[in-house]
Amino acid sequence: MAYSDSSSSSELPTSQLITKANTLLATGQASKALELYELVLERDPDDYLTLYKKATTQMSLGQNHHASQSLQKDLKSAQKHLKNARSNIKAKNYSKCVEEASAAIKISPQSPALRQLRSDCHFMQGHIQEASGDLTHVTHLSPNSPIAALRLSFLSYFFLAQPLEQSMKPIKKCLHSDPESKACKKAFRQLKALEKELAKVRNFSNSNGHRSAIKLLIPKGNEAEGLIEKTRVIIKEAQLADLKAGMDEPLISAEVEEVEKLSRLLTSLYSFGCKATRNQSARPYMLETKNDIWGVISKAETLMANENWEQAVNLLKEAYSKNEDEEEISSRLRKAQKGLKISQQKDYYKGLGRAQKRRQAHSQKGLSQSYPSGPSWGVLILPLLAFSFAYSKSVFFGKGKRAAPKPKRPPLNKTLFK
């Protein structure tokens, strides 16, 4: 190397080497920067970002042939990672898919296809926030793509439960660039209608108008109608292409299983249903949503109804530790603790009663062993009592009873008559 400071630079950590090279490049010392980039690549030949910087530096120095070789190597690496990412998403190895897609994005950060692929990998894992972040990049890289705008809007509203105004921004941009877009117009009307009903449910629920809320969620107890079913249908349809609206790709990959469980909006609707009626159809779904207050309450009330007090107490204690200010949980926790205490007292007295019966049985067994088998004491004593009673009756009340002695009169004083 011609760079005089190369010996001291070789002792620096890789991160400091890259920083130093970038500083040299920014100050116009391209040759010295190139030497440091080469030093970094000696340590890590797969550092694709440094390889790209090396190629651009070579081009600035007029070394076009060498720059072309470096870029070709970069391109082959990106293609390799892209291929691996696609293989992993098919094999349902989503974390590896994210890793490979991220490596490809480092080489080609302006590729919307790579961003979309990594977004899909994140979504498959249930990492909705990360998936939304990649989709935001896709909309910036492809501002005129209606499907990119709709995907971001759909994730924001249905899966992140963002406010309508924020979720509508990508759709409004789509309509601004293409006012006649069938897909964007349909999505706009759909979200507006859902939000109108959802606002009513929120208002009824917050004001304890549970009967009115449940009429909107599940009218007349018919689960095939109402806001919950409408939302479920929209989410399922998002996994299909809508050719009539000009959408030849689904908004959500059909490979995503149980996509409804990832929807925060649908979870909130089931939560309203549980709060309003403890609705049985909502309970199995809400058991999956462990962090939802009304899902926990619904399960706890089922346990209390079956007198599984200890399990209910444990469940509510765990929920209370996360939501100490939630009166709905604390009141039910007190109820469950009281039920557990009463249950334990009943069990204690039952055990005490059984112990007393065992002692009585043991005593009777001891008495029976003390006296030989034969006529019982009652059989022997009854004739004696009968005889004694008959004798007493004959003596005091019978015909042969003795006459009571008459009281003696004092002798007559005859001198009184003289």
Coordinates of C-alpha atoms in Angstrom, one line a residue, residues 96-311:
K96 CA -33.8 -16.5 7.8
C97 CA -35.8 -14.8 5.1
V98 CA -35.5 -11.5 6.9
E99 CA -31.8 -12.0 7.3
E100 CA -31.2 -12.8 3.6
A101 CA -33.4 -10.0 2.4
S102 CA -31.7 -7.5 4.7
A103 CA -28.3 -8.5 3.3
A104 CA -29.6 -7.9 -0.3
I105 CA -31.1 -4.5 0.8
K106 CA -27.6 -3.4 2.0
I107 CA -26.4 -3.9 -1.5
S108 CA -29.4 -2.5 -3.3
P109 CA -31.3 -0.2 -0.8
Q110 CA -33.4 1.4 -3.6
S111 CA -35.1 -1.8 -4.7
P112 CA -38.8 -1.8 -3.9
A113 CA -39.0 -5.6 -4.6
L114 CA -36.5 -6.4 -1.9
R115 CA -38.4 -4.1 0.6
Q116 CA -41.7 -5.8 -0.3
L117 CA -40.1 -9.2 0.2
R118 CA -38.7 -8.4 3.6
S119 CA -42.1 -6.8 4.5
D120 CA -43.8 -10.1 3.7
C121 CA -41.2 -12.0 5.8
H122 CA -41.8 -9.7 8.8
F123 CA -45.6 -10.0 8.4
M124 CA -45.4 -13.8 8.3
Q125 CA -43.8 -13.7 11.8
G126 CA -46.4 -11.3 13.1
H127 CA -44.0 -8.3 13.2
I128 CA -46.5 -5.9 11.8
Q129 CA -44.7 -2.7 12.8
E130 CA -41.5 -3.8 10.9
A131 CA -43.6 -4.9 7.9
S132 CA -45.3 -1.5 7.8
G133 CA -41.9 0.2 7.9
D134 CA -40.7 -1.6 4.8
L135 CA -44.0 -0.8 3.1
T136 CA -43.5 2.9 3.8
H137 CA -40.2 2.6 1.9
V138 CA -41.9 0.9 -1.0
T139 CA -44.5 3.7 -1.3
H140 CA -41.6 6.2 -1.4
L141 CA -39.7 4.2 -4.0
S142 CA -42.9 3.5 -6.1
P143 CA -45.1 6.6 -5.5
N144 CA -47.4 5.8 -8.4
S145 CA -48.1 2.2 -7.4
P146 CA -51.7 1.8 -6.1
I147 CA -51.0 -1.7 -4.6
A148 CA -48.2 -0.3 -2.5
A149 CA -50.4 2.5 -1.2
L150 CA -53.3 0.1 -0.4
R151 CA -51.0 -2.4 1.4
L152 CA -49.6 0.3 3.7
S153 CA -53.1 1.7 4.3
F154 CA -54.6 -1.8 5.0
L155 CA -51.8 -2.7 7.5
S156 CA -52.1 0.6 9.3
Y157 CA -55.9 0.4 9.8
F158 CA -56.6 -3.3 10.3
F159 CA -53.4 -4.6 11.8
L160 CA -51.9 -1.6 13.7
A161 CA -55.3 -0.1 14.5
Q162 CA -54.0 3.4 13.5
P163 CA -56.5 6.3 13.4
L164 CA -58.5 6.6 10.2
E165 CA -56.9 9.9 9.1
Q166 CA -53.4 8.4 9.3
S167 CA -54.4 5.2 7.6
M168 CA -56.1 7.1 4.8
K169 CA -53.0 9.1 3.8
P170 CA -51.6 6.5 1.3
I171 CA -55.1 6.1 -0.3
K172 CA -55.5 9.9 -0.7
K173 CA -52.1 10.0 -2.4
C174 CA -53.2 7.2 -4.7
L175 CA -56.4 9.1 -5.6
H176 CA -54.4 12.3 -6.1
S177 CA -52.2 10.7 -8.7
D178 CA -55.0 8.7 -10.2
P179 CA -58.6 10.0 -9.3
E180 CA -60.1 7.2 -11.3
S181 CA -58.4 4.3 -9.6
K182 CA -61.1 1.7 -8.9
A183 CA -59.1 0.0 -6.2
C184 CA -58.3 3.1 -4.2
K185 CA -61.9 4.5 -4.5
K186 CA -63.2 1.1 -3.3
A187 CA -60.8 1.1 -0.3
F188 CA -61.7 4.7 0.5
R189 CA -65.4 4.0 0.7
Q190 CA -64.8 0.7 2.6
L191 CA -62.7 2.3 5.4
K192 CA -65.1 5.3 5.7
A193 CA -68.1 3.0 6.2
L194 CA -66.3 0.8 8.8
E195 CA -65.0 3.7 10.7
K196 CA -68.5 5.2 11.0
E197 CA -69.9 2.0 12.6
L198 CA -66.8 1.5 14.7
A199 CA -67.2 5.1 16.1
K200 CA -70.7 4.2 17.2
V201 CA -69.5 1.0 18.9
R202 CA -66.8 2.9 20.8
N203 CA -69.3 5.6 22.0
F204 CA -71.9 3.0 23.1
S205 CA -69.2 0.9 24.9
N206 CA -67.7 3.9 26.7
S207 CA -71.1 5.1 27.9
N208 CA -72.1 1.5 29.0
G209 CA -74.7 1.3 26.2
H210 CA -73.7 -2.4 25.8
R211 CA -77.1 -3.5 24.3
S212 CA -76.7 -0.9 21.5
A213 CA -73.1 -1.9 21.0
I214 CA -73.9 -5.6 20.6
K215 CA -76.6 -4.8 18.1
L216 CA -73.9 -3.3 15.8
L217 CA -71.4 -6.1 16.5
I218 CA -73.7 -9.1 16.3
P219 CA -77.2 -8.1 15.4
K220 CA -79.9 -10.4 16.9
G221 CA -77.1 -12.8 17.9
N222 CA -76.5 -13.7 14.3
E223 CA -72.7 -14.1 13.9
A224 CA -73.0 -14.0 10.1
E225 CA -73.9 -10.3 10.2
G226 CA -72.7 -7.2 11.9
L227 CA -69.4 -5.3 12.2
I228 CA -67.3 -8.2 13.3
E229 CA -68.3 -10.3 10.4
K230 CA -67.8 -7.4 7.9
T231 CA -64.3 -6.9 9.2
R232 CA -63.5 -10.6 9.0
V233 CA -64.7 -10.8 5.4
I234 CA -62.6 -7.8 4.3
I235 CA -59.5 -9.3 5.9
K236 CA -60.1 -12.6 4.2
E237 CA -60.7 -11.0 0.8
A238 CA -57.4 -9.1 1.1
Q239 CA -55.7 -12.5 0.6
L240 CA -57.2 -12.7 -2.9
A241 CA -56.6 -10.7 -6.1
D242 CA -59.3 -8.3 -7.0
L243 CA -59.3 -8.4 -10.8
K244 CA -62.4 -6.2 -11.2
A245 CA -60.7 -3.4 -9.3
G246 CA -57.5 -3.9 -11.4
M247 CA -55.6 -5.6 -8.6
D248 CA -53.8 -8.7 -9.9
E249 CA -51.9 -9.2 -6.6
P250 CA -53.4 -9.7 -3.1
L251 CA -52.8 -7.1 -0.4
I252 CA -51.7 -9.9 2.0
S253 CA -50.0 -13.1 1.0
A254 CA -52.3 -16.1 0.9
E255 CA -49.6 -18.0 2.7
V256 CA -50.3 -16.2 5.9
E257 CA -52.3 -18.6 8.2
E258 CA -54.9 -17.4 10.7
V259 CA -54.4 -13.9 9.5
E260 CA -57.4 -12.7 11.6
K261 CA -55.5 -13.2 14.8
L262 CA -52.9 -10.6 13.7
S263 CA -55.6 -7.9 13.3
R264 CA -55.7 -5.5 16.2
L265 CA -58.9 -4.0 14.9
L266 CA -60.7 -7.3 15.0
T267 CA -59.3 -8.0 18.4
S268 CA -60.7 -4.7 19.7
L269 CA -64.1 -5.6 18.2
Y270 CA -64.1 -9.0 20.0
S271 CA -63.1 -7.1 23.1
F272 CA -66.1 -4.9 22.8
G273 CA -68.3 -8.0 22.4
C274 CA -66.9 -9.6 25.5
K275 CA -67.4 -6.5 27.5
A276 CA -71.0 -6.1 26.4
T277 CA -72.3 -9.6 26.7
R278 CA -69.6 -12.0 27.6
N279 CA -70.5 -13.4 24.2
Q280 CA -69.6 -17.1 24.0
S281 CA -68.6 -17.0 20.3
A282 CA -65.9 -14.3 21.2
R283 CA -64.4 -16.2 24.1
P284 CA -62.4 -18.9 22.1
Y285 CA -60.9 -16.1 20.0
M286 CA -60.2 -13.8 23.0
L287 CA -58.3 -16.6 24.8
E288 CA -55.6 -16.2 22.2
T289 CA -55.4 -12.5 22.9
K290 CA -53.7 -12.8 26.3
N291 CA -52.9 -9.1 26.5
D292 CA -56.5 -8.0 26.0
I293 CA -58.2 -7.0 29.2
W294 CA -61.7 -8.2 28.3
G295 CA -60.3 -11.5 26.9
V296 CA -58.7 -12.2 30.3
I297 CA -61.9 -11.1 32.1
S298 CA -64.0 -13.4 29.9
K299 CA -61.8 -16.4 30.7
A300 CA -61.7 -15.6 34.4
E301 CA -65.5 -15.4 34.6
T302 CA -65.8 -18.8 32.9
L303 CA -63.4 -20.2 35.5
M304 CA -65.4 -18.6 38.4
A305 CA -68.7 -19.9 37.0
N306 CA -67.2 -23.4 37.1
E307 CA -65.8 -22.7 40.7
N308 CA -62.2 -23.0 39.5
W309 CA -61.4 -20.2 42.0
E310 CA -57.6 -20.8 42.3
Q311 CA -57.1 -20.7 38.5

